[in-house]
Short mmCIF file of C-alpha atoms and ligand atoms in Angstrom, two decimals:
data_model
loop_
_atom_site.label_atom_id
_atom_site.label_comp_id
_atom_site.label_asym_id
_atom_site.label_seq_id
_atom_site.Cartn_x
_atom_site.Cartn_y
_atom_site.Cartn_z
CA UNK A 1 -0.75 -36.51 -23.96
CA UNK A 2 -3.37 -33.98 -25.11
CA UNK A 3 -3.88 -33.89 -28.78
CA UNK A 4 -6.97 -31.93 -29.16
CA UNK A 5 -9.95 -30.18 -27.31
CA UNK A 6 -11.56 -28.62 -30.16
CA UNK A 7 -11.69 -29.37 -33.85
CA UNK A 8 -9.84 -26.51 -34.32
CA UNK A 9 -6.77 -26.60 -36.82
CA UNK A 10 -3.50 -27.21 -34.31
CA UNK A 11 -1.74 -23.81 -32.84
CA UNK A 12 1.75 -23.87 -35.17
CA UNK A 13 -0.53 -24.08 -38.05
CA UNK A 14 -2.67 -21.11 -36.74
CA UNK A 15 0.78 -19.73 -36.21
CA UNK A 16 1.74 -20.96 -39.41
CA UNK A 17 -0.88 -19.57 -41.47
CA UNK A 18 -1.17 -16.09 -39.75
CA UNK A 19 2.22 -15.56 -39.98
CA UNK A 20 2.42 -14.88 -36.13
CA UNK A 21 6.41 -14.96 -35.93
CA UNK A 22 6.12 -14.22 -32.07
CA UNK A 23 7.55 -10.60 -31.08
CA UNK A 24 9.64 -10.04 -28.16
CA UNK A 25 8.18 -5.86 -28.49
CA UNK A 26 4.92 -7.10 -27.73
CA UNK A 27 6.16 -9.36 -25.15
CA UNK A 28 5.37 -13.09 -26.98
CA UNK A 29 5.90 -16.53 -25.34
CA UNK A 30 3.41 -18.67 -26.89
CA UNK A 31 1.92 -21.63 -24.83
CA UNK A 32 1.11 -24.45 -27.30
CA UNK A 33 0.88 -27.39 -24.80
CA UNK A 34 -2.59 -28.15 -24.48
CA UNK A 35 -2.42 -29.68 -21.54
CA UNK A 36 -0.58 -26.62 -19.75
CA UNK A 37 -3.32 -24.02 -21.26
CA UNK A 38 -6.37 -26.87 -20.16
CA UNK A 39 -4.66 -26.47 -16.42
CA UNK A 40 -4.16 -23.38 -16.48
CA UNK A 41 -7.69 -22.62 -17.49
CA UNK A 42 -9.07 -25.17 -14.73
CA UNK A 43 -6.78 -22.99 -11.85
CA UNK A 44 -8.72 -19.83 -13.54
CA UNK A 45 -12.47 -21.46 -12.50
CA UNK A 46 -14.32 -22.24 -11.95
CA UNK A 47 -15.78 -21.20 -15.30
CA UNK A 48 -18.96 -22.98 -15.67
CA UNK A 49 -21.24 -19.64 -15.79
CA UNK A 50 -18.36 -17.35 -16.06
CA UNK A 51 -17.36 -14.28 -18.20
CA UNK A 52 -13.38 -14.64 -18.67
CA UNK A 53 -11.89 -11.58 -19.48
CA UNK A 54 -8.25 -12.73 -21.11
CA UNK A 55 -5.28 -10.13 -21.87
CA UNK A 56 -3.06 -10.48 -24.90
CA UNK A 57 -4.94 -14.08 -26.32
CA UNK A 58 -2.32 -14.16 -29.50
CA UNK A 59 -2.49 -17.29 -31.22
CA UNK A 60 -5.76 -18.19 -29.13
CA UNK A 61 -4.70 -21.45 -26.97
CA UNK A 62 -5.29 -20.37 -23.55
CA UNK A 63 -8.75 -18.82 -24.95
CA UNK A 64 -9.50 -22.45 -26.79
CA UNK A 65 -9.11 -24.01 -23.37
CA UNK A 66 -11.15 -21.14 -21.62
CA UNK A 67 -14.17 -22.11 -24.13
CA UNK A 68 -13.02 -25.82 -23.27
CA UNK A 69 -13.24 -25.87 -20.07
CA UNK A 70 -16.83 -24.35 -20.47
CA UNK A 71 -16.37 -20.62 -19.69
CA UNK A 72 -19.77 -19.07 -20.73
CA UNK A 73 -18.32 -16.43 -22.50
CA UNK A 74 -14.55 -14.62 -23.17
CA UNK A 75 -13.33 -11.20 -23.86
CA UNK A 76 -10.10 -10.84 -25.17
CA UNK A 77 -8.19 -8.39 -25.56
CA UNK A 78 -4.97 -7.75 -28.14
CA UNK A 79 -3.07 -5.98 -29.50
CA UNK A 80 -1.40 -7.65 -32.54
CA UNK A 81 -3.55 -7.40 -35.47
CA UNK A 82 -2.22 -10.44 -36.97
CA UNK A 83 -3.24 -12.50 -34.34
CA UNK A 84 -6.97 -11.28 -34.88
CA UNK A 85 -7.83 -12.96 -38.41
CA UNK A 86 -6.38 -16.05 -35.98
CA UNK A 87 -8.90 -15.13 -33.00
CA UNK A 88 -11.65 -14.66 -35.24
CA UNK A 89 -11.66 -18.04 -36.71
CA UNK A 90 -12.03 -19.15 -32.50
CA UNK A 91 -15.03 -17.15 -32.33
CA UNK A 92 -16.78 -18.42 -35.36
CA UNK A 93 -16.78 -21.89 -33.88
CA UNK A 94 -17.96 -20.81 -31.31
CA UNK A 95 -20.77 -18.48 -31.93
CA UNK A 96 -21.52 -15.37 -29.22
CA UNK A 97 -18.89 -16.50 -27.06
CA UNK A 98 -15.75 -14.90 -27.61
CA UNK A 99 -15.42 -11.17 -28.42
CA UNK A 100 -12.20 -10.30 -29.53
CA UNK A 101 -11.29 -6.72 -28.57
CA UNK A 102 -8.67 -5.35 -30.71
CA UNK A 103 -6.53 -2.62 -28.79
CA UNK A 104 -4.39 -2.18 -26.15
CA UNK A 105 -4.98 -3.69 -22.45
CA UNK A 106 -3.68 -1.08 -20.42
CA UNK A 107 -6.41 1.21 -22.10
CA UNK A 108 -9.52 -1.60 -22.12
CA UNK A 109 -12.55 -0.64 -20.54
CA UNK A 110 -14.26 -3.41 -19.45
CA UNK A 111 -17.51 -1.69 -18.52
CA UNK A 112 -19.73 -1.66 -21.94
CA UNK A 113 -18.43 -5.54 -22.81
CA UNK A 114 -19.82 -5.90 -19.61
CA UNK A 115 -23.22 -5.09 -19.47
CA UNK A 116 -25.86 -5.87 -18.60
CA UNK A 117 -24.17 -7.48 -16.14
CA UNK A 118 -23.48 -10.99 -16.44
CA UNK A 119 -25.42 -13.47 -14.39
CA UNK A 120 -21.56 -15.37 -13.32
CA UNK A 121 -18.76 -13.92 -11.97
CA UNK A 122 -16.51 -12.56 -14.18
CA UNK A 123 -13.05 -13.92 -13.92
CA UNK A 124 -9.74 -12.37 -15.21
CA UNK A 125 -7.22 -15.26 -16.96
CA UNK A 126 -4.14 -14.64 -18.75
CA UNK A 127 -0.61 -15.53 -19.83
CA UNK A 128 0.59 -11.93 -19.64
CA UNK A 129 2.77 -10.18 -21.48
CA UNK A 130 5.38 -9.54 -19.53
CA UNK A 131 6.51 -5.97 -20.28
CA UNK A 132 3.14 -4.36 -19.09
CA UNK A 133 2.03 -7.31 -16.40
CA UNK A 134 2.98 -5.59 -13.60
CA UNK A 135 1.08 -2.28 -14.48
CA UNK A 136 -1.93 -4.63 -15.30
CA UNK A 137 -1.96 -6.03 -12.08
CA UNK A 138 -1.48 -2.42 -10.01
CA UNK A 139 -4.31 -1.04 -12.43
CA UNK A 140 -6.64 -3.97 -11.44
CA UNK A 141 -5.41 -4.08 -7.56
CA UNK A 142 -6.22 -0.33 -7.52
CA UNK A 143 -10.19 -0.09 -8.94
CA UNK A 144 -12.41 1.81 -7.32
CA UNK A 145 -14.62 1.21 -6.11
CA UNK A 146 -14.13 -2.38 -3.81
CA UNK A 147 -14.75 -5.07 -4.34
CA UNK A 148 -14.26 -4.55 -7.71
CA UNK A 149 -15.90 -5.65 -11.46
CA UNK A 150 -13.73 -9.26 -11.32
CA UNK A 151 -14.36 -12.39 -8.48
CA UNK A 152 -10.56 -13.50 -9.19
CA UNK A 153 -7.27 -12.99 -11.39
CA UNK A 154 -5.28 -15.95 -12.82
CA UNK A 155 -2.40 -14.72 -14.05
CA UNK A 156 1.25 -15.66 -15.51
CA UNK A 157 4.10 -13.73 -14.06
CA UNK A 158 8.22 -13.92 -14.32
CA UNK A 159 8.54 -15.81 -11.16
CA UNK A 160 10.62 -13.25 -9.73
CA UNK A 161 7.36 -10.84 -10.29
CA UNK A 162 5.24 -13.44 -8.61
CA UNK A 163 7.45 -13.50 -5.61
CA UNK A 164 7.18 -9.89 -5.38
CA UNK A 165 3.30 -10.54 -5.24
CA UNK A 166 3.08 -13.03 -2.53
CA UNK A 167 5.88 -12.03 -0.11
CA UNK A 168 5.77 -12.13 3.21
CA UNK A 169 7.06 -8.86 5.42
CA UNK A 170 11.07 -9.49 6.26
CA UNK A 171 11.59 -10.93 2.92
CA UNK A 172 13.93 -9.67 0.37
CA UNK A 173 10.83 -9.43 -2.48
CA UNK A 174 8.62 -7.39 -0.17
CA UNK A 175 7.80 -4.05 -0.84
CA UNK A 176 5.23 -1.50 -2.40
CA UNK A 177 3.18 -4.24 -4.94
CA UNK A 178 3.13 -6.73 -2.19
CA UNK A 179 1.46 -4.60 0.38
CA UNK A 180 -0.96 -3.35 -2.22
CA UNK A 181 -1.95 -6.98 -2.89
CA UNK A 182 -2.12 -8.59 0.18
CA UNK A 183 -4.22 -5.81 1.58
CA UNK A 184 -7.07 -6.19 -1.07
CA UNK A 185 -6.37 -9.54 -2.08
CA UNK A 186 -5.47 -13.07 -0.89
CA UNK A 187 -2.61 -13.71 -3.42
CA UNK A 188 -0.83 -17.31 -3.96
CA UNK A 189 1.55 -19.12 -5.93
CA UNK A 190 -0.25 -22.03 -7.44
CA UNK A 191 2.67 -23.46 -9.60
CA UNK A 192 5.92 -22.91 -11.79
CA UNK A 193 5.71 -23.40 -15.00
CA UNK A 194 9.34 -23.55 -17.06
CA UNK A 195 10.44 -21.57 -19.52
CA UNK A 196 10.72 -24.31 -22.29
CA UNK A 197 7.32 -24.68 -22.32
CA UNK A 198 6.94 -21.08 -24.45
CA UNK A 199 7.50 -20.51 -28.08
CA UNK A 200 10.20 -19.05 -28.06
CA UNK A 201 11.12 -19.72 -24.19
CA UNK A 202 11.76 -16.77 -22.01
CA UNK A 203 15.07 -15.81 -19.89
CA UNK A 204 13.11 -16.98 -16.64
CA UNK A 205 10.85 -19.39 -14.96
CA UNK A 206 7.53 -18.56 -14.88
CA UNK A 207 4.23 -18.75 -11.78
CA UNK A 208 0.67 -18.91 -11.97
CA UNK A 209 -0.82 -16.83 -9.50
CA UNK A 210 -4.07 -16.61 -8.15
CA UNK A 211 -5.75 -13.32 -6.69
CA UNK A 212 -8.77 -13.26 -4.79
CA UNK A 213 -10.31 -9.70 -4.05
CA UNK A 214 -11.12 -9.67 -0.12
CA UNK A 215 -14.53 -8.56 0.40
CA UNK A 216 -13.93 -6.06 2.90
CA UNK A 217 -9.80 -4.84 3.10
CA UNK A 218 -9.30 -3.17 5.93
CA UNK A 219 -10.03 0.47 5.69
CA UNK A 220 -8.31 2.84 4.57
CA UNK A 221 -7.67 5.38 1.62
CA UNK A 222 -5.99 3.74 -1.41
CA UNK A 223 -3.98 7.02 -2.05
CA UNK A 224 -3.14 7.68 1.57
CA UNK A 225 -1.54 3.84 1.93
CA UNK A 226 0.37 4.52 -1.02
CA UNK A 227 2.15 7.63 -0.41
CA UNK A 228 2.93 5.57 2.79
CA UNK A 229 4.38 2.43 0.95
CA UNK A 230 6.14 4.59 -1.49
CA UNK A 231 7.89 6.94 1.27
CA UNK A 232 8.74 3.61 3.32
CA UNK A 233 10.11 1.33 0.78
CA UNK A 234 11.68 4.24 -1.38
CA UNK A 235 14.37 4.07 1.28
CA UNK A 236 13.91 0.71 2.30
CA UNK A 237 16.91 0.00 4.09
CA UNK A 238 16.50 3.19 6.10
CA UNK A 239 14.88 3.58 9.75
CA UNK A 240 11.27 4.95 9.29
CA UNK A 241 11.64 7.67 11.21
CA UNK A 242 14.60 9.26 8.31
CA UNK A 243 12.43 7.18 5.30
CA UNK A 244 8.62 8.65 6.12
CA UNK A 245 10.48 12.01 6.18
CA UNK A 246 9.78 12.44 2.76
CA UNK A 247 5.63 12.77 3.72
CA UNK A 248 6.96 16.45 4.53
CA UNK A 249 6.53 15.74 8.03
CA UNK A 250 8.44 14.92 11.22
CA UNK A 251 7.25 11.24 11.11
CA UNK A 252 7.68 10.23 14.71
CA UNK A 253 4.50 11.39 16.40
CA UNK A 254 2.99 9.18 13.38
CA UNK A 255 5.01 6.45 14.03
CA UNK A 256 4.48 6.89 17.67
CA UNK A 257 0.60 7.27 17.15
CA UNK A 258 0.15 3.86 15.64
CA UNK A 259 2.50 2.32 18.06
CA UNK A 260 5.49 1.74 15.46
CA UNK A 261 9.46 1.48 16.14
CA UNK A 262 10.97 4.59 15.00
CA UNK A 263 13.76 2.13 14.34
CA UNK A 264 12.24 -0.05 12.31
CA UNK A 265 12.57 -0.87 8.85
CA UNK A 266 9.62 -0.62 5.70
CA UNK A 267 10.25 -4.23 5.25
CA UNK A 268 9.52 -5.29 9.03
CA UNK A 269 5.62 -3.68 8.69
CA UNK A 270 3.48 -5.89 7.71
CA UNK A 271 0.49 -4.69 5.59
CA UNK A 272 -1.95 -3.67 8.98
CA UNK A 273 1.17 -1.32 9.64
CA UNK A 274 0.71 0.59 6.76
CA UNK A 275 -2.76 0.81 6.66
CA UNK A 276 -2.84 1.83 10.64
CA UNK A 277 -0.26 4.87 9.22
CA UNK A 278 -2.43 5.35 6.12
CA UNK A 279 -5.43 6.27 8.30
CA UNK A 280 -3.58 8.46 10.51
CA UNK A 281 -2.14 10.28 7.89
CA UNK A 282 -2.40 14.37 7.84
CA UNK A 283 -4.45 15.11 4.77
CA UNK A 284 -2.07 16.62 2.09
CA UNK A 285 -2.30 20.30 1.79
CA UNK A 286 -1.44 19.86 -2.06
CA UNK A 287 -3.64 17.10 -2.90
N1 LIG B 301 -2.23 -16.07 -24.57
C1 LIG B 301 -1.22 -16.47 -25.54
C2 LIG B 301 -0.58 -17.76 -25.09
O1 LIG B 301 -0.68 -18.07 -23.90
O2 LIG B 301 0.05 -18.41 -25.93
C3 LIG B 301 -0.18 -15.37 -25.76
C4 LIG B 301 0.55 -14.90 -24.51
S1 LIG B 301 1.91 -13.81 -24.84
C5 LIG B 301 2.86 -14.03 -23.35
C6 LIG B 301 1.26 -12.18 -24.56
C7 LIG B 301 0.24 -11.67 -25.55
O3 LIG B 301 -0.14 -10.34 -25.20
C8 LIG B 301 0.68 -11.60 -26.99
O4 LIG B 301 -0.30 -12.17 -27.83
C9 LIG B 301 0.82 -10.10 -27.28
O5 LIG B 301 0.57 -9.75 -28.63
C10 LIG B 301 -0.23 -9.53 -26.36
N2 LIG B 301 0.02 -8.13 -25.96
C11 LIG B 301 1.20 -7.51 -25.76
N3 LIG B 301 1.02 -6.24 -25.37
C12 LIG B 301 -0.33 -6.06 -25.31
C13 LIG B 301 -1.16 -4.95 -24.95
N4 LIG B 301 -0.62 -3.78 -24.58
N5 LIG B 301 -2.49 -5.11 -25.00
C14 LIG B 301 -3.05 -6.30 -25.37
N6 LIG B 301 -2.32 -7.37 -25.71
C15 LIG B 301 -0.98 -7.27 -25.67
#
């Protein structure tokens, strides 16, 4: 067993001492197991060189084992200001490399805590908070322009969320966030971690996953593929040719075009489908 990778005082003492009872409004599952946080740090690498850019740090163990594991610098950003007094103590010991960013992630701009530009990649790593993880991950998945600002995400999901991610076309998880990923990203399961390993332990079991941005997606507008995906699997168990109806458009010469069933199903396509209807999609008149 782990008992220490920095001479840091011990998390439930942080926790302790801050008076960081966790929250379930801001979405709280602590990880104190230091040898969970040091592997999930290692999955985020490598991080020799790196800028790690971590969402909702709290008490600060997954950014201890960040610095650790020898990221170059972190930026993390939260939203609980009692965790900060917490965070700030992290960053003393370890002078110019943490920032702590205090505010929420769905409104951090990474830009000016990211230049000049950082000689590593830059690497996102988090145990998310599971109430706004799935808009994180559509707000990252969807930067303009591509390849975007990050070399990889390393993220905690439900498990149910990271199935959603990952899924293969036919399967019962697959829809709109899957096709999103897997066309910009190679996305994977790396492993399960269980839900008595949080303070206090969630409902569910939990996944690390692991997104790489591809280099070059196949192309096609991001806008145009989602008005497909949301059409398509907003009536999933319909027939495209009823579904894609709601483009405001007879849908089978489209279907036809890209050499689709008209009988087939959103959750049949898999994600070259929807980008071969995304590109052959009539402008929108209101757009
Ligand atoms: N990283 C810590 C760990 O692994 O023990 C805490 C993870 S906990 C699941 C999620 C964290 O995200 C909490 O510290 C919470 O305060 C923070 N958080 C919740 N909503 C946030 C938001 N909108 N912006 C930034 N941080 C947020």
């Amino acid at each position: 067993m782990m008992t220490r990778i920095d001479d840091l005082p011990p998390l439930r003492e942080v926790i302790r001492r801050h008076d960081l009872k966790p929250r379930k409004s801001l979405g709280q599952n602590f990880l104190l197991d230091l040898n969970l946080t040091a592997r999930i740090a290692r999955a985020g690498g490598p991080l020799a060189g790196a800028t790690v850019v971590e969402i909702g740090p709290g008490p600060g163990g997954l950014t201890r084992a960040l610095l650790a594991e020898g990221a170059a610098r972190v930026v993390a950003v939260e939203r609980d200001a009692r965790a900060i007094a917490a965070l700030d103590e992290v960053a003393a010991r370890h002078p110019g490399r943490l920032t702590v960013v205090s505010g929420d992630a769905l409104e951090f701009d990474p830009a000016p805590h990211l230049a000049p530009a950082p000689a590593g990649p830059v690497r996102i790593v988090a145990n998310l908070p599971y109430n706004i993880a799935t808009a994180l991950l559509v707000g990252w998945l969807s930067v303009e322009p591509w390849p975007p600002w990050y070399a990889s995400l390393t993220l905690m999901f439900q498990r149910e969320v990271a199935e959603r991610i990952v899924a293969a076309p036919g399967s019962k998880s697959y829809g709109r966030l899957a096709v999103l990923a897997g066309w910009r990203t190679e996305a994977k399961i790396l492993f399960d971690v269980s839900a008595a390993a949080f303070v206090p332990p969630p409902k569910v079991t939990s996944s690390v996953v692991r997104l790489v941005p591809r280099p070059e997606p196949l192309g096609c507008d991001r806008a145009a593929l989602e008005r497909v995906t949301e059409a398509a699997f907003g009536q999933r168990r319909k027939m495209l040719r009823q579904s894609l109806r709601t483009l405001g458009f007879d849908p089978k010469p489209l279907l036809a075009s890209v050499g689709i069933a008209e009988t087939a199903r959103a959750e049949d396509i898999p994600v070259e489908g929807f980008v071969a209807l995304a590109r052959q999609l009539p402008d929108r008149k209101d757009a």
